[in-house]
Structures are given as C-alpha cells and as structure tokens.
Coordinates of C-alpha atoms and ligand atoms in Angstrom, one line a residue:
M451 CA 63.6 105.3 87.1
N452 CA 66.1 106.8 89.4
A453 CA 69.1 105.1 90.9
Q454 CA 67.7 104.4 94.3
E455 CA 64.5 102.9 92.8
L456 CA 66.7 100.6 90.7
R457 CA 68.7 99.5 93.7
S458 CA 65.6 98.8 95.7
K459 CA 63.9 97.0 92.8
Y460 CA 66.8 94.7 92.4
L461 CA 67.2 93.9 96.1
E462 CA 63.3 93.4 96.4
F463 CA 63.2 91.2 93.4
F464 CA 65.7 88.8 94.8
K465 CA 64.4 89.1 98.3
S466 CA 61.1 87.8 96.9
K467 CA 63.0 84.8 95.5
G468 CA 64.3 84.0 99.0
H469 CA 67.7 85.9 99.0
T470 CA 69.0 87.7 102.0
I471 CA 70.1 91.3 101.5
I472 CA 73.6 91.9 102.5
P473 CA 75.5 95.3 102.7
S474 CA 78.3 96.4 100.5
A475 CA 81.8 95.5 101.7
S476 CA 84.6 98.1 101.8
L477 CA 86.5 99.0 98.7
V478 CA 89.6 97.9 100.5
P479 CA 89.7 94.1 100.8
E480 CA 89.8 93.2 104.5
N481 CA 91.5 89.9 104.4
D482 CA 93.1 89.7 101.1
P483 CA 96.5 91.4 100.7
S484 CA 96.9 90.1 97.1
V485 CA 94.6 92.7 95.5
L486 CA 94.4 96.4 96.2
F487 CA 90.7 96.9 95.8
T488 CA 87.4 95.1 95.7
T489 CA 87.0 94.6 92.0
A490 CA 83.7 92.6 92.0
G491 CA 81.0 91.5 94.2
M492 CA 82.5 88.0 94.4
H493 CA 85.6 89.3 96.1
P494 CA 84.4 89.6 99.7
L495 CA 82.5 86.4 99.3
V496 CA 85.3 84.1 98.2
P497 CA 85.4 82.1 101.5
Y498 CA 81.7 81.4 101.2
L499 CA 82.0 80.4 97.5
L500 CA 84.6 77.9 98.7
G501 CA 82.2 76.3 101.1
E502 CA 82.2 78.4 104.4
K503 CA 78.8 79.1 105.8
H504 CA 77.5 82.6 105.3
P505 CA 75.5 84.0 108.2
G506 CA 72.9 85.3 105.8
G507 CA 72.2 81.8 104.4
S508 CA 72.9 80.3 101.0
K509 CA 71.1 82.8 98.7
L510 CA 72.3 86.4 98.9
V511 CA 71.9 89.7 97.1
D512 CA 73.8 92.9 97.3
V513 CA 74.9 96.2 95.8
Q514 CA 78.7 96.2 96.0
K515 CA 80.9 99.2 95.3
C516 CA 83.9 98.3 93.1
I517 CA 87.1 99.8 91.8
R518 CA 88.6 98.4 88.6
T519 CA 91.7 100.2 87.5
G520 CA 92.4 97.7 84.8
D521 CA 89.9 99.6 82.7
I522 CA 91.4 103.0 83.4
D523 CA 92.4 103.5 79.8
E524 CA 89.0 102.8 78.6
V525 CA 87.4 105.4 80.9
G526 CA 86.4 108.3 78.6
D527 CA 83.8 106.3 76.5
T528 CA 80.2 106.0 77.4
T529 CA 80.3 102.8 79.5
H530 CA 83.6 102.3 81.3
H531 CA 84.3 103.5 84.9
T532 CA 87.0 102.9 87.5
F533 CA 84.3 103.2 90.3
F534 CA 81.1 101.5 89.7
E535 CA 78.3 99.6 91.6
M536 CA 77.6 96.0 91.0
L537 CA 74.2 94.5 91.6
G538 CA 74.8 90.8 92.4
N539 CA 72.8 87.8 93.4
W540 CA 74.5 84.7 94.9
S541 CA 73.7 81.1 95.1
L542 CA 76.0 79.2 97.4
G543 CA 75.2 75.6 96.4
E544 CA 71.5 76.4 95.8
Y545 CA 70.1 77.2 92.3
F546 CA 72.5 76.8 89.4
K547 CA 72.4 77.7 85.6
E548 CA 68.7 77.3 85.0
G549 CA 67.5 79.1 88.0
A550 CA 70.0 81.9 87.6
I551 CA 69.2 82.6 83.9
K552 CA 65.5 82.4 84.4
M553 CA 65.6 85.0 87.2
S554 CA 67.8 87.3 85.2
W555 CA 65.4 87.1 82.3
E556 CA 62.4 87.7 84.4
F557 CA 64.0 90.7 86.3
L558 CA 65.0 92.3 83.0
T559 CA 61.9 91.7 80.9
S560 CA 58.9 91.3 83.1
A561 CA 56.5 94.2 83.2
D562 CA 56.5 94.0 87.0
W563 CA 60.2 94.7 87.1
L564 CA 62.5 96.4 84.4
N565 CA 60.3 95.7 81.4
L566 CA 63.1 95.9 78.9
D567 CA 62.5 95.1 75.3
K568 CA 63.3 91.4 74.8
N569 CA 64.4 92.2 71.2
R570 CA 67.2 94.3 72.4
I571 CA 68.7 91.5 74.4
A572 CA 71.4 89.1 73.3
V573 CA 73.6 86.8 75.2
S574 CA 76.8 84.8 75.0
V575 CA 77.8 81.4 76.5
F576 CA 81.1 79.5 76.9
E577 CA 82.1 77.7 73.7
G578 CA 84.2 75.1 75.5
D579 CA 88.0 74.3 75.4
A580 CA 90.5 71.7 76.7
D581 CA 89.7 72.7 80.4
S582 CA 86.0 72.7 80.3
P583 CA 83.2 71.8 77.8
F584 CA 80.8 73.9 75.9
D585 CA 78.1 75.2 78.2
Q586 CA 75.2 73.4 76.6
E587 CA 73.1 73.8 79.7
A588 CA 73.2 77.6 79.7
Y589 CA 72.6 77.6 75.9
D590 CA 69.5 75.4 76.2
V591 CA 68.0 77.5 78.9
W592 CA 68.4 80.6 76.8
K593 CA 66.9 78.9 73.8
G594 CA 64.0 77.6 76.0
L595 CA 63.3 81.2 76.9
G596 CA 62.8 82.1 73.3
L597 CA 66.0 83.8 72.4
P598 CA 66.9 83.3 68.7
E599 CA 70.0 81.2 68.1
K600 CA 71.6 84.1 66.3
K601 CA 71.5 86.0 69.5
I602 CA 73.2 83.4 71.6
A603 CA 76.9 83.7 70.7
K604 CA 79.3 81.0 71.7
L605 CA 82.5 82.6 72.8
P606 CA 85.9 81.5 74.1
K607 CA 87.4 81.8 77.6
K608 CA 88.7 85.3 76.9
N609 CA 85.0 86.5 76.9
N610 CA 83.0 83.9 78.8
W611 CA 84.9 82.8 81.9
W612 CA 85.3 84.5 85.1
G613 CA 87.5 84.1 88.2
M614 CA 90.5 85.6 89.8
E615 CA 94.1 84.5 89.8
K616 CA 93.1 81.6 92.1
G617 CA 90.0 80.3 93.7
P618 CA 86.4 79.9 92.5
C619 CA 85.8 80.3 88.8
G620 CA 83.9 79.0 85.9
P621 CA 82.1 79.6 82.7
D622 CA 79.7 82.5 82.4
T623 CA 76.9 83.8 80.4
E624 CA 76.8 87.4 79.6
I625 CA 73.8 89.5 78.8
F626 CA 74.0 92.4 76.3
Y627 CA 71.6 95.3 75.6
W628 CA 71.3 97.0 72.3
V629 CA 71.8 100.8 73.0
G630 CA 71.6 101.8 69.3
E631 CA 68.4 103.0 67.6
P632 CA 65.4 100.8 68.4
N633 CA 64.6 100.3 64.8
K634 CA 68.0 99.2 63.9
I635 CA 68.3 96.2 66.2
P636 CA 70.6 93.7 64.3
E637 CA 69.2 90.2 63.9
S638 CA 72.3 88.6 65.4
F639 CA 74.7 89.5 68.2
N640 CA 78.2 90.7 67.2
D641 CA 80.8 91.0 69.9
D642 CA 82.6 93.7 68.0
N643 CA 79.7 96.1 67.8
D644 CA 79.9 98.5 70.7
L645 CA 76.2 99.2 70.6
W646 CA 75.7 95.8 72.2
V647 CA 76.6 96.7 75.8
E648 CA 77.3 94.0 78.4
I649 CA 74.9 94.6 81.2
W650 CA 75.0 91.5 83.3
N651 CA 77.2 88.6 83.9
N652 CA 76.1 85.3 85.3
V653 CA 79.0 83.2 86.5
F654 CA 78.7 79.5 87.2
M655 CA 81.4 78.7 89.6
Q656 CA 82.1 75.0 89.3
Y657 CA 85.8 75.0 89.7
D658 CA 88.5 76.1 92.2
K659 CA 91.6 77.2 90.4
Q660 CA 94.8 76.0 92.1
S661 CA 98.1 78.0 92.2
D662 CA 99.4 75.8 89.4
G663 CA 96.6 76.8 87.2
T664 CA 94.7 73.5 87.2
L665 CA 91.0 73.4 87.8
K666 CA 89.6 71.4 90.7
V667 CA 85.9 70.6 90.5
L668 CA 84.0 72.4 93.4
E669 CA 81.7 70.3 95.5
Q670 CA 79.4 73.3 96.1
K671 CA 78.3 74.8 92.7
N672 CA 77.7 78.5 93.0
V673 CA 76.2 81.4 91.0
D674 CA 77.9 84.8 91.1
T675 CA 76.1 87.4 89.0
G676 CA 77.2 91.0 88.5
M677 CA 75.1 93.6 86.8
G678 CA 76.7 97.1 86.2
M679 CA 74.4 99.6 87.9
E680 CA 75.5 102.5 85.7
R681 CA 74.9 100.6 82.5
I682 CA 71.5 99.2 83.5
L683 CA 70.3 102.6 84.7
A684 CA 71.2 104.0 81.3
A685 CA 69.4 101.1 79.6
V686 CA 66.1 101.4 81.5
N687 CA 66.0 105.1 80.9
G688 CA 66.7 104.8 77.2
L689 CA 70.0 106.8 77.5
D690 CA 73.0 106.1 75.1
D691 CA 75.6 107.3 77.7
N692 CA 76.0 106.3 81.3
Y693 CA 77.2 109.8 82.1
K694 CA 73.7 111.1 81.2
T695 CA 72.2 109.1 84.0
E696 CA 71.5 110.6 87.4
L697 CA 74.6 108.8 88.8
F698 CA 76.8 111.2 86.8
W699 CA 74.7 114.1 85.4
P700 CA 75.0 116.4 88.4
I701 CA 78.7 115.9 88.4
I702 CA 78.9 116.7 84.7
E703 CA 76.8 119.9 85.3
K704 CA 79.3 121.0 87.9
I705 CA 82.2 120.5 85.5
E706 CA 80.3 122.4 82.9
E707 CA 80.0 125.2 85.4
L708 CA 83.7 125.1 86.3
S709 CA 84.9 124.9 82.7
K710 CA 82.3 127.0 81.1
L711 CA 82.0 124.4 78.5
E712 CA 79.1 122.3 77.5
Y713 CA 78.8 118.5 77.5
G714 CA 76.2 118.6 74.8
D715 CA 73.3 116.3 74.4
K716 CA 73.9 114.5 71.0
S717 CA 75.6 111.1 70.9
D718 CA 79.3 110.9 70.2
E719 CA 78.5 109.3 66.8
E720 CA 76.4 112.4 65.9
Y721 CA 79.1 114.7 66.7
I722 CA 81.6 112.7 64.7
K723 CA 79.2 112.7 61.7
D724 CA 78.9 116.5 62.0
D725 CA 82.7 116.8 61.9
K726 CA 82.9 117.8 65.6
Q727 CA 85.5 115.5 66.9
C728 CA 86.6 118.3 69.3
W729 CA 83.2 117.8 71.1
V730 CA 83.9 114.2 71.6
D731 CA 87.3 115.0 73.0
V732 CA 86.0 117.5 75.4
R733 CA 83.4 115.0 76.5
K734 CA 86.1 112.4 77.0
Q735 CA 87.7 114.8 79.5
F736 CA 84.5 115.5 81.3
R737 CA 83.9 111.7 81.8
I738 CA 87.5 111.0 83.0
I739 CA 87.2 113.8 85.5
A740 CA 83.7 112.8 86.7
D741 CA 84.9 109.1 87.0
H742 CA 88.2 109.8 88.7
I743 CA 86.9 112.2 91.3
K744 CA 84.0 110.0 92.1
A745 CA 86.3 106.9 92.5
A746 CA 88.8 109.1 94.7
T747 CA 85.9 110.3 96.9
F748 CA 84.8 106.7 97.6
I749 CA 88.4 105.5 98.1
I750 CA 89.1 108.2 100.7
A751 CA 85.9 107.4 102.5
D752 CA 87.1 103.9 102.9
G753 CA 90.2 105.2 104.7
V754 CA 92.9 105.5 102.0
V755 CA 95.0 108.6 101.6
P756 CA 97.3 109.5 98.7
S757 CA 100.7 108.0 98.9
N758 CA 103.4 106.4 96.7
T759 CA 102.5 102.8 97.3
G760 CA 99.5 100.4 97.1
Q761 CA 96.0 101.9 97.3
G762 CA 97.4 105.3 98.1
Y763 CA 99.3 105.4 94.8
V764 CA 96.2 104.5 92.8
L765 CA 94.3 107.3 94.5
R766 CA 97.1 109.7 93.9
R767 CA 97.0 108.8 90.2
L768 CA 93.3 109.1 89.9
I769 CA 93.4 112.6 91.5
R770 CA 96.3 113.8 89.5
R771 CA 94.8 112.5 86.3
A772 CA 91.6 114.4 87.1
V773 CA 93.5 117.6 87.8
R774 CA 95.4 117.3 84.5
Y775 CA 92.2 116.6 82.4
G776 CA 90.5 119.6 84.3
K777 CA 93.5 121.8 83.1
L778 CA 92.9 120.6 79.6
I779 CA 89.4 122.0 79.7
G780 CA 90.6 125.2 81.3
I781 CA 90.0 124.5 85.0
E782 CA 92.9 126.2 86.7
K783 CA 91.6 126.5 90.2
D784 CA 90.9 124.1 92.9
F785 CA 88.2 122.0 91.6
A786 CA 88.5 118.5 93.1
T787 CA 86.6 119.4 96.2
S788 CA 83.8 121.2 94.3
V789 CA 83.3 118.0 92.2
A790 CA 83.5 115.8 95.2
E791 CA 80.9 117.9 97.0
I792 CA 78.4 116.7 94.4
V793 CA 79.5 113.1 94.8
V794 CA 79.0 113.2 98.5
Q795 CA 75.7 114.9 98.1
E796 CA 74.3 112.4 95.5
Y797 CA 75.5 109.2 97.0
S798 CA 75.4 109.7 100.8
N799 CA 71.9 108.4 101.0
H800 CA 72.9 105.0 100.0
Y801 CA 76.6 105.3 101.1
P802 CA 76.5 107.1 104.5
E803 CA 80.4 106.7 104.9
L804 CA 80.7 109.6 102.4
A805 CA 78.9 112.2 104.5
K806 CA 80.6 110.8 107.6
N807 CA 84.0 111.3 106.1
R808 CA 83.3 114.5 104.3
A809 CA 86.0 116.6 106.0
L810 CA 88.7 114.0 105.5
I811 CA 87.7 113.6 101.7
F812 CA 87.9 117.3 101.2
A813 CA 91.1 117.9 103.0
E814 CA 93.0 115.1 101.2
L815 CA 91.7 116.1 97.8
K816 CA 92.6 119.8 98.3
K817 CA 96.1 118.9 99.5
E818 CA 96.8 116.6 96.7
E819 CA 95.5 118.9 94.1
E820 CA 97.6 121.8 95.3
K821 CA 100.6 119.7 95.4
F822 CA 100.1 118.4 92.0
R823 CA 99.3 121.7 90.4
K824 CA 102.8 123.0 91.3
T825 CA 104.3 119.8 90.0
L826 CA 102.3 120.0 86.8
D827 CA 103.3 123.5 86.1
N828 CA 107.0 122.9 86.6
G829 CA 106.9 119.8 84.6
L830 CA 105.0 121.3 81.7
K831 CA 107.5 124.3 81.6
K832 CA 110.3 121.9 81.4
L833 CA 108.6 120.0 78.6
E834 CA 107.9 123.2 76.8
K835 CA 111.5 124.2 76.9
C836 CA 112.6 120.9 75.5
L837 CA 110.2 121.1 72.7
S838 CA 111.0 124.7 71.7
N839 CA 114.7 124.1 71.6
P840 CA 114.9 122.0 68.5
E841 CA 118.5 122.8 67.6
R842 CA 119.8 120.3 70.0
N843 CA 117.7 117.6 68.5
V844 CA 118.2 118.0 64.8
Q845 CA 119.0 114.9 62.9
Y846 CA 120.7 114.7 59.5
K847 CA 119.9 112.4 56.8
I848 CA 121.7 111.6 53.5
E849 CA 119.6 112.2 50.4
D850 CA 120.8 112.1 46.9
G851 CA 124.3 112.1 48.2
L852 CA 123.8 115.3 50.2
Q853 CA 123.5 115.8 53.8
K854 CA 120.2 117.3 54.7
Q855 CA 118.5 118.4 57.8
A856 CA 115.6 115.9 58.6
D857 CA 112.6 116.8 60.6
V858 CA 113.2 117.8 64.2
Y859 CA 114.0 114.6 65.7
F860 CA 113.9 113.7 69.4
N861 CA 115.8 110.5 69.9
D862 CA 114.7 107.9 72.3
D863 CA 117.4 108.7 74.7
I864 CA 116.3 112.3 75.0
V865 CA 112.7 111.5 75.5
S866 CA 113.1 108.7 78.0
L867 CA 115.5 110.9 80.0
L868 CA 113.0 113.7 79.9
F869 CA 110.2 111.6 81.3
F870 CA 112.4 110.1 83.8
D871 CA 113.3 113.5 84.9
L872 CA 109.6 114.5 85.1
Y873 CA 109.0 111.5 87.2
Q874 CA 112.1 111.9 89.5
T875 CA 112.6 115.5 89.9
N876 CA 109.1 116.8 89.4
G877 CA 107.2 114.0 91.0
F878 CA 105.0 113.1 88.1
P879 CA 103.6 109.6 88.6
I880 CA 105.2 107.4 86.0
E881 CA 102.2 106.6 83.9
L882 CA 101.2 110.3 83.9
A883 CA 104.7 111.4 83.0
M884 CA 104.5 109.0 80.0
E885 CA 101.0 110.2 79.0
V886 CA 101.8 113.9 79.3
V887 CA 105.0 113.6 77.3
F888 CA 103.5 111.5 74.5
E889 CA 100.5 113.8 74.3
E890 CA 102.5 117.0 74.2
F891 CA 104.8 115.6 71.5
E892 CA 101.9 114.5 69.4
K893 CA 100.3 117.8 69.6
K894 CA 103.5 119.2 68.0
G895 CA 103.3 116.6 65.3
V896 CA 106.4 114.8 66.5
S897 CA 105.9 111.0 66.4
L898 CA 107.7 108.8 68.7
N899 CA 108.7 105.2 69.1
K900 CA 106.8 104.6 72.3
E901 CA 108.0 101.0 72.7
K902 CA 111.7 101.8 72.6
I903 CA 111.2 104.8 74.8
T904 CA 109.3 102.9 77.4
E905 CA 111.9 100.2 77.3
K906 CA 114.6 102.8 78.0
F907 CA 112.7 104.5 80.6
N908 CA 112.1 101.2 82.3
K909 CA 115.8 100.7 82.5
L910 CA 116.3 104.1 84.2
F911 CA 113.5 103.3 86.5
E912 CA 115.0 100.0 87.4
Q913 CA 118.2 101.6 88.2
H914 CA 116.5 104.3 90.3
Q915 CA 114.5 101.6 92.3
E916 CA 117.6 99.6 93.1
L917 CA 119.3 102.7 94.3
S918 CA 116.5 103.9 96.5
R919 CA 115.9 100.4 97.8
T920 CA 119.5 100.3 98.8
A921 CA 119.4 103.7 100.4
S922 CA 116.4 102.7 102.5
A923 CA 117.8 99.2 103.3
G924 CA 120.8 101.2 104.7
M925 CA 123.2 98.8 106.3
F926 CA 121.7 95.7 104.7
K927 CA 124.2 94.7 102.0
G928 CA 122.5 93.9 98.7
G929 CA 119.1 94.7 100.2
L930 CA 118.9 91.4 102.1
Q931 CA 117.3 91.5 105.5
D932 CA 119.6 88.9 106.9
S933 CA 122.5 87.0 105.3
G934 CA 121.7 83.6 106.7
E935 CA 122.0 80.4 104.6
E936 CA 118.3 80.5 103.5
T937 CA 118.4 83.9 102.1
A938 CA 121.7 83.3 100.3
K939 CA 120.0 80.3 98.6
L940 CA 116.9 82.3 97.7
H941 CA 119.2 85.0 96.3
T942 CA 120.8 82.5 94.0
A943 CA 117.4 81.2 93.1
T944 CA 116.3 84.8 92.1
H945 CA 119.2 84.9 89.6
L946 CA 118.1 81.5 88.1
L947 CA 114.6 82.8 88.1
L948 CA 115.4 86.0 86.2
A949 CA 117.4 84.0 83.7
A950 CA 114.6 81.5 83.1
L951 CA 112.0 84.3 82.7
R952 CA 114.2 86.0 80.1
N953 CA 114.5 82.5 78.4
V954 CA 110.8 81.8 78.4
L955 CA 109.3 85.3 78.0
G956 CA 112.0 87.2 76.1
E957 CA 114.7 89.8 76.5
H958 CA 112.4 92.5 77.5
V959 CA 112.3 91.0 81.0
F960 CA 114.4 93.0 83.5
Q961 CA 114.4 93.0 87.3
K962 CA 112.2 95.7 88.7
G963 CA 112.7 94.9 92.3
S964 CA 113.5 92.1 94.7
N965 CA 112.8 91.3 98.1
I966 CA 113.9 88.2 100.1
T967 CA 112.8 87.0 103.5
S968 CA 114.1 83.8 105.0
E969 CA 111.0 82.0 103.7
R970 CA 110.5 83.2 100.2
L971 CA 111.8 85.2 97.3
R972 CA 109.9 88.0 95.5
L973 CA 110.9 89.2 92.2
D974 CA 109.3 92.0 90.2
F975 CA 110.0 92.1 86.5
S976 CA 109.1 93.9 83.3
H977 CA 106.4 92.0 81.4
S978 CA 102.9 93.2 80.7
E979 CA 100.8 90.1 80.4
K980 CA 99.7 87.6 82.9
M981 CA 101.9 84.4 82.6
T982 CA 100.2 81.3 81.3
P983 CA 100.3 78.1 83.4
E984 CA 102.5 76.7 80.7
Q985 CA 105.0 79.5 80.9
L986 CA 105.1 79.2 84.7
A987 CA 105.6 75.5 84.4
K988 CA 108.4 76.1 81.9
V989 CA 110.2 78.6 84.2
E990 CA 110.0 76.3 87.1
E991 CA 111.4 73.5 85.1
L992 CA 114.4 75.6 83.9
V993 CA 115.1 76.8 87.4
N994 CA 115.0 73.2 88.8
A995 CA 117.2 72.0 85.9
G996 CA 119.8 74.7 86.9
I997 CA 119.6 73.4 90.5
E998 CA 120.0 69.8 89.4
A999 CA 122.9 70.5 87.3
N1000 CA 124.7 71.6 90.6
L1001 CA 126.4 74.6 89.1
E1002 CA 129.0 76.8 90.7
I1003 CA 128.2 80.3 91.5
V1004 CA 131.4 82.3 90.6
R1005 CA 132.1 85.7 92.0
E1006 CA 134.5 88.1 90.4
E1007 CA 135.4 91.7 91.0
M1008 CA 135.8 94.2 88.2
S1009 CA 135.0 97.7 87.0
L1010 CA 131.5 98.5 86.1
D1011 CA 132.6 99.0 82.5
E1012 CA 134.1 95.6 82.4
A1013 CA 131.0 94.1 83.9
K1014 CA 128.9 95.8 81.3
K1015 CA 131.2 94.5 78.6
I1016 CA 130.8 91.0 79.6
G1017 CA 126.9 91.4 79.6
A1018 CA 126.3 91.5 83.4
M1019 CA 122.7 92.5 84.2
G1020 CA 121.7 94.9 87.0
V1021 CA 122.9 98.4 87.6
F1022 CA 124.4 99.3 90.9
E1023 CA 126.9 102.0 90.0
A1024 CA 126.4 104.4 92.9
K1025 CA 126.4 101.6 95.4
Y1026 CA 129.7 100.0 94.6
G1027 CA 131.6 102.9 93.2
E1028 CA 134.4 101.8 90.9
K1029 CA 134.5 98.0 91.6
V1030 CA 131.5 95.7 91.4
S1031 CA 130.9 92.1 92.1
V1032 CA 129.7 90.0 89.3
Y1033 CA 128.1 86.6 90.1
S1034 CA 128.0 84.2 87.2
I1035 CA 126.4 80.8 86.8
V1036 CA 127.9 78.9 83.8
E1037 CA 126.9 75.6 82.4
G1038 CA 129.2 73.8 80.0
G1039 CA 130.6 77.1 78.6
R1040 CA 127.1 78.8 78.4
V1041 CA 126.4 81.6 80.7
V1042 CA 123.1 80.7 82.4
S1043 CA 123.1 84.0 84.5
R1044 CA 125.4 86.8 85.0
E1045 CA 124.5 89.7 87.4
I1046 CA 126.1 92.6 89.1
C1047 CA 125.0 92.0 92.7
G1048 CA 125.9 92.4 96.3
G1049 CA 125.4 88.8 97.2
P1050 CA 125.6 86.7 99.3
H1051 CA 125.0 83.5 97.3
A1052 CA 125.1 79.8 97.7
S1053 CA 128.3 78.3 96.3
L1054 CA 126.7 75.5 94.4
T1055 CA 123.1 75.6 92.9
G1056 CA 122.7 72.0 94.1
A1057 CA 122.2 73.4 97.7
L1058 CA 119.0 75.1 96.7
G1059 CA 116.5 72.2 96.9
R1060 CA 113.3 72.3 94.9
F1061 CA 112.2 75.6 93.5
R1062 CA 108.4 76.2 93.4
I1063 CA 106.4 79.3 92.2
Q1064 CA 103.6 80.2 94.7
K1065 CA 102.1 83.1 92.9
E1066 CA 102.4 85.2 89.7
E1067 CA 100.5 88.5 89.8
A1068 CA 100.4 92.1 88.5
S1069 CA 102.6 94.4 90.6
S1070 CA 102.1 97.7 88.7
A1071 CA 101.5 98.7 85.1
G1072 CA 103.8 96.6 82.9
V1073 CA 105.4 94.9 85.8
R1074 CA 104.6 91.4 87.1
R1075 CA 105.5 89.8 90.4
I1076 CA 106.5 86.3 91.3
K1077 CA 106.7 84.9 94.8
A1078 CA 108.5 81.6 95.1
V1079 CA 110.0 79.2 97.6
L1080 CA 112.7 76.6 97.9
E1081 CA 111.4 73.3 99.4
Ligands
LIG880 N1 82.3 88.3 89.1 C1 81.6 88.6 87.9 C2 81.9 90.0 87.3 O1 82.7 90.7 87.9 C3 80.1 88.6 88.1 O2 79.8 89.2 89.3 O3 81.7 90.1 86.2

C-alpha cells in the first residue's frame, strides 16, 4: 500500500463513520505563541476541544503535519522522526471510549481496511493514580474485543496520559504493533521491547488542566487520536524500518547516490549480529539526514527562515545537523537542496505548499548550508589543533611516591572554553558545539565529564547572554524597559524567585535570562525537567514568605572580586567595570538572595504584593522559563 492510498483509506473510513475531513493546519501554530511548532493533531483544535463549535461539526478527521523536536536525540533509529504526519480522528462531545476503540480496531484489523494481524497487536491503558482512576472502561472494551489480558498492559501517567502544559488532557490507550518476526510474537506485551512499536494513541480528554496543575472535569468529553503515518505505513507493508517505506526510500536513495555508500537491506539487529556495527552507524547518519532535511523543507514551506531565535533557530539546527552528518558520510558538496528536491517531488501531491515554495526552500537551504560549511571547517580545525597539542594538557599523578605523567587530560575548563569559543567565535549552535566536541574527543579515546563541562559552559553562556542583552538594551539600565515602580518590584521578585528555585530545585539553577515588562516578569533558568505542580507551589510559597517577612533590600557597591567573595550571583563584569552593585536580601542573619545587579529595586519586599506563577515551560535545551506576576 502506498502512502497516498493509506491517507485516503483512513480519511474514507472515518468519513463513512460520519466524520468531516479537515485540512492539515500549518506547522507554525497560528494563535499560540507558547509553542514553536504544531506537535500533534490536537494542537490546532484546542479551542474546539474546550467547547467552541467547529465549522466541520463534532466529528472530524485529518492528516496533520507535525514537528517534534523533543525526540531529536532519538532520530537515527527506525521509528523516530522530527517531522511526521499524524492521522487523527476527533470526537467533540460525541462518541467516547467505546466508540473510539472499536473504530480503531475495525480500521486496523478488518479485511476491508488495513487487515493487520490481530495477534501482532497489543495495547496499554491508564493504571490510575491520585488524580484520575484506573481506566476500567477502556480495559473492558479491549477485553470485549478479544484481546488477551496479557496484551492489555496497565501503565502509569508517564505512558498513558496525554495533554500539553495546560488545557484538554486525559488518560489514553496506546496501540502497539509487533514488528519482529511473525513466528516470534510474544504472548504478553512488554513496554521495554522495542519490537512492540506504538502505532496509535487514543486520548480520552476528560479534563482541562489549569495553570496550577489541577484537573477540572470537562463538560464536553472528547476523543483525540493520533496514528503515526510513517509507522503504520511500515506495518502494513511488513517493513521493519520506517525509512524503508515510500515516505523515505527515495530520499535514502538520493543520499546513497551522493555519499556512494549503501543503506543496506538487512535489519539493524542482523548487522549487529554479523559484527557490522559500522553499517548501523552509517544508517543512523542516513536517517538523521533524511529526517532533518525533510523537516527543514516543510518548515521553510510554512514560512520560516533560518535565524537565531524561535522557529528559525530550530530550522537552523536541523539544517546544520544534517550538513554535519552528511560530512560524516563523505558528502562535502552542497547536498541539502538535492535531498530537498526529492522531498518536494514526493510530497507535493498531498502538500502543494512545497511545490509552491520551491524557490524559497532551495534558496534558504543553499544559503544556510554554505554558511555552515565554512563555520564547520574553521571550528573543526580549531578542535583538531587543540587535540593535537596535548603538551598543554598533560596532568600528573602521584603513584608509588613518584610523579608520573597521566593520560592526556583535558580539564573541564579547557573543554568548556573550547566549545564556548566554537559557539561564540565560530557560530556553532550550542547543542551542535557540544555534540561535535564530545564526539571528536570520544573518537580520540579521551573521556570527559560531560556534566561538569556542561555546567561550566552554561555559566559562560549565561555571562555572554547577559552581556549581549545589555548591549542590545543599550541605554536601559539593567536591561529594564522602564524603571517605574512596578518594574522595580518585579525585579526584586525575580531575585526572590531565583533564590526560591535554587532552594527547591538545587544549586544547578542559574539565571539564563530575564525580561521584565510593567505587567510581568520572565525568568529563564538552567534546569532540564518540567517542574512538578508541587515544586511550583513550593516556589510560590517561598517567594510569598519572603514578601510577607517584609525584608529590606540592601544595595552595596564593591569590586567584582569582593562581590564574588561574598557569594553574589550574576556576572556583569564588562558592564560595570571595576565597581558593581550588589543587592542583598537578608532574613535574620541568613542571606536569602545576593545578586550583582543594575537594579532598580523596591526598598522593602513587603511592597511587592502577592506573587503568582502564571506559566512554567521549556525555553531551550536545559533551560526552563517562568512567567509570573505580582497581584
Ligand atoms: N495527541 C495525541 C498524541 O499526540 C493523540 O493524537 O499522541
């Protein structure tokens, strides 16, 4: 079955069940600045899931293009992609669990539709927790359809729950397909076995998640399903690798032609068994290139061009990563456009925006690739020089009372400075700088303490950001847009917030950026996981306790060295020259907060009012963002 047949079958099946076919929305969300890309079919439909009437009625079906950069590190295996298509059917207050599950089962297994082998299917349902009970209803429907109990796993929220930071959400049931050998289908489902591939997710949206993390029961119960097009196409064609489907194969062939290497037709496992790990590595590079150039092509077609912020930055990162992986398999000359050409050719039938924007796509890809090749060459030369000059980096150790030369040793400072340099001077995107440095060192057999180095790099980065922000803020002292009373209060609240975050989350939290308007504060800080509702509540509580204690904000002038000695946070050397201002908030002899800062600040914390977090979200890799207000 080819891709277009599959899309049509899916749309037709749900049309025959009374659904209206709606078109794919853009990859760039139109009315939602809180996310960069459309990550799921539900995204453009949020208002309707919350009760607004959809012009197409209350049963909808679509094929939505999606970008998920959260999975970028997994791209390279057989089933993960940054760009993918999601087949989705939607019930806005119509059918619920029983209806949805039965239709999924019929579409997958009926001889009239996909005719997949029932024995190769397993499912999971939500096991229940303090927020929401075990999904007995979904469980019973699956059992009623004849699925053996061992193939109905009960799993926690981490697996069987879907929603975004806020808004419609609920338990889900996931459908898995056995992609291993047909005569080796296990009797029970095991979440850890990669040969059980998730193909379809049916989400039962029965709650509306509030900003504070609590769940409000939705009056209108909805169904949101999402089936990965690439995965299901592989399954119906009996393929063990999404990249062998028609959605990728012509792209892979192009990469074969450009690199003069072969993708090979065995499975990864077979190559590993034959002791051919190098084949698996080459394939990984093929897959990353195919995925990234495809994603970049679609993103440009939706009007984004490479830049250093937001969607443009993601796009830049995708293109640059593809170029680098291309280089690893020997593609030295302009290749992004030749690969994109195939994407445009293969997809324009269903997505005419590709053909329409062909010239723009090619021009942007070419420009970015050329620019990056220069960057990459210079950066790699620099890295090579550092690696081939070990004398500077020799460490000595004492053994049996004698001083001996230990292995070549690159200390954390040298390495973090090196990749900061690659980032700043050579324009390597940060993640790529890290990736390249770590990989090159590993190739030479030098092992590194990644965590320490990342931490040190983050400090340098923070410093750099502050400096460039100050430079662009120009005349605005301390980066504030105006120095009215409100912003002074918010500035003080930002200090209390940073202190509270370090208290609750740990000492790895540093300020990565801050922006204050007269209405709200925004703080970016280093922390790599989403904060839990409990942590958010605790942080709010600590800040409000600091406010209620009505503490004095004391300003002192001193040299930068003195400031560092007394443990002041923040780095503003270049801005303030010799003397810096240090603002301290002290409670009963304990330093609550001490930061080098340009102010202005409130004089007493009691003036701040009540502090409330509006939103906690990802800002970039390893950086979270909080927006908060004073009420
Ligand atoms: N929103 C769910 C998902 O993305 C189902 O569409 O998996």
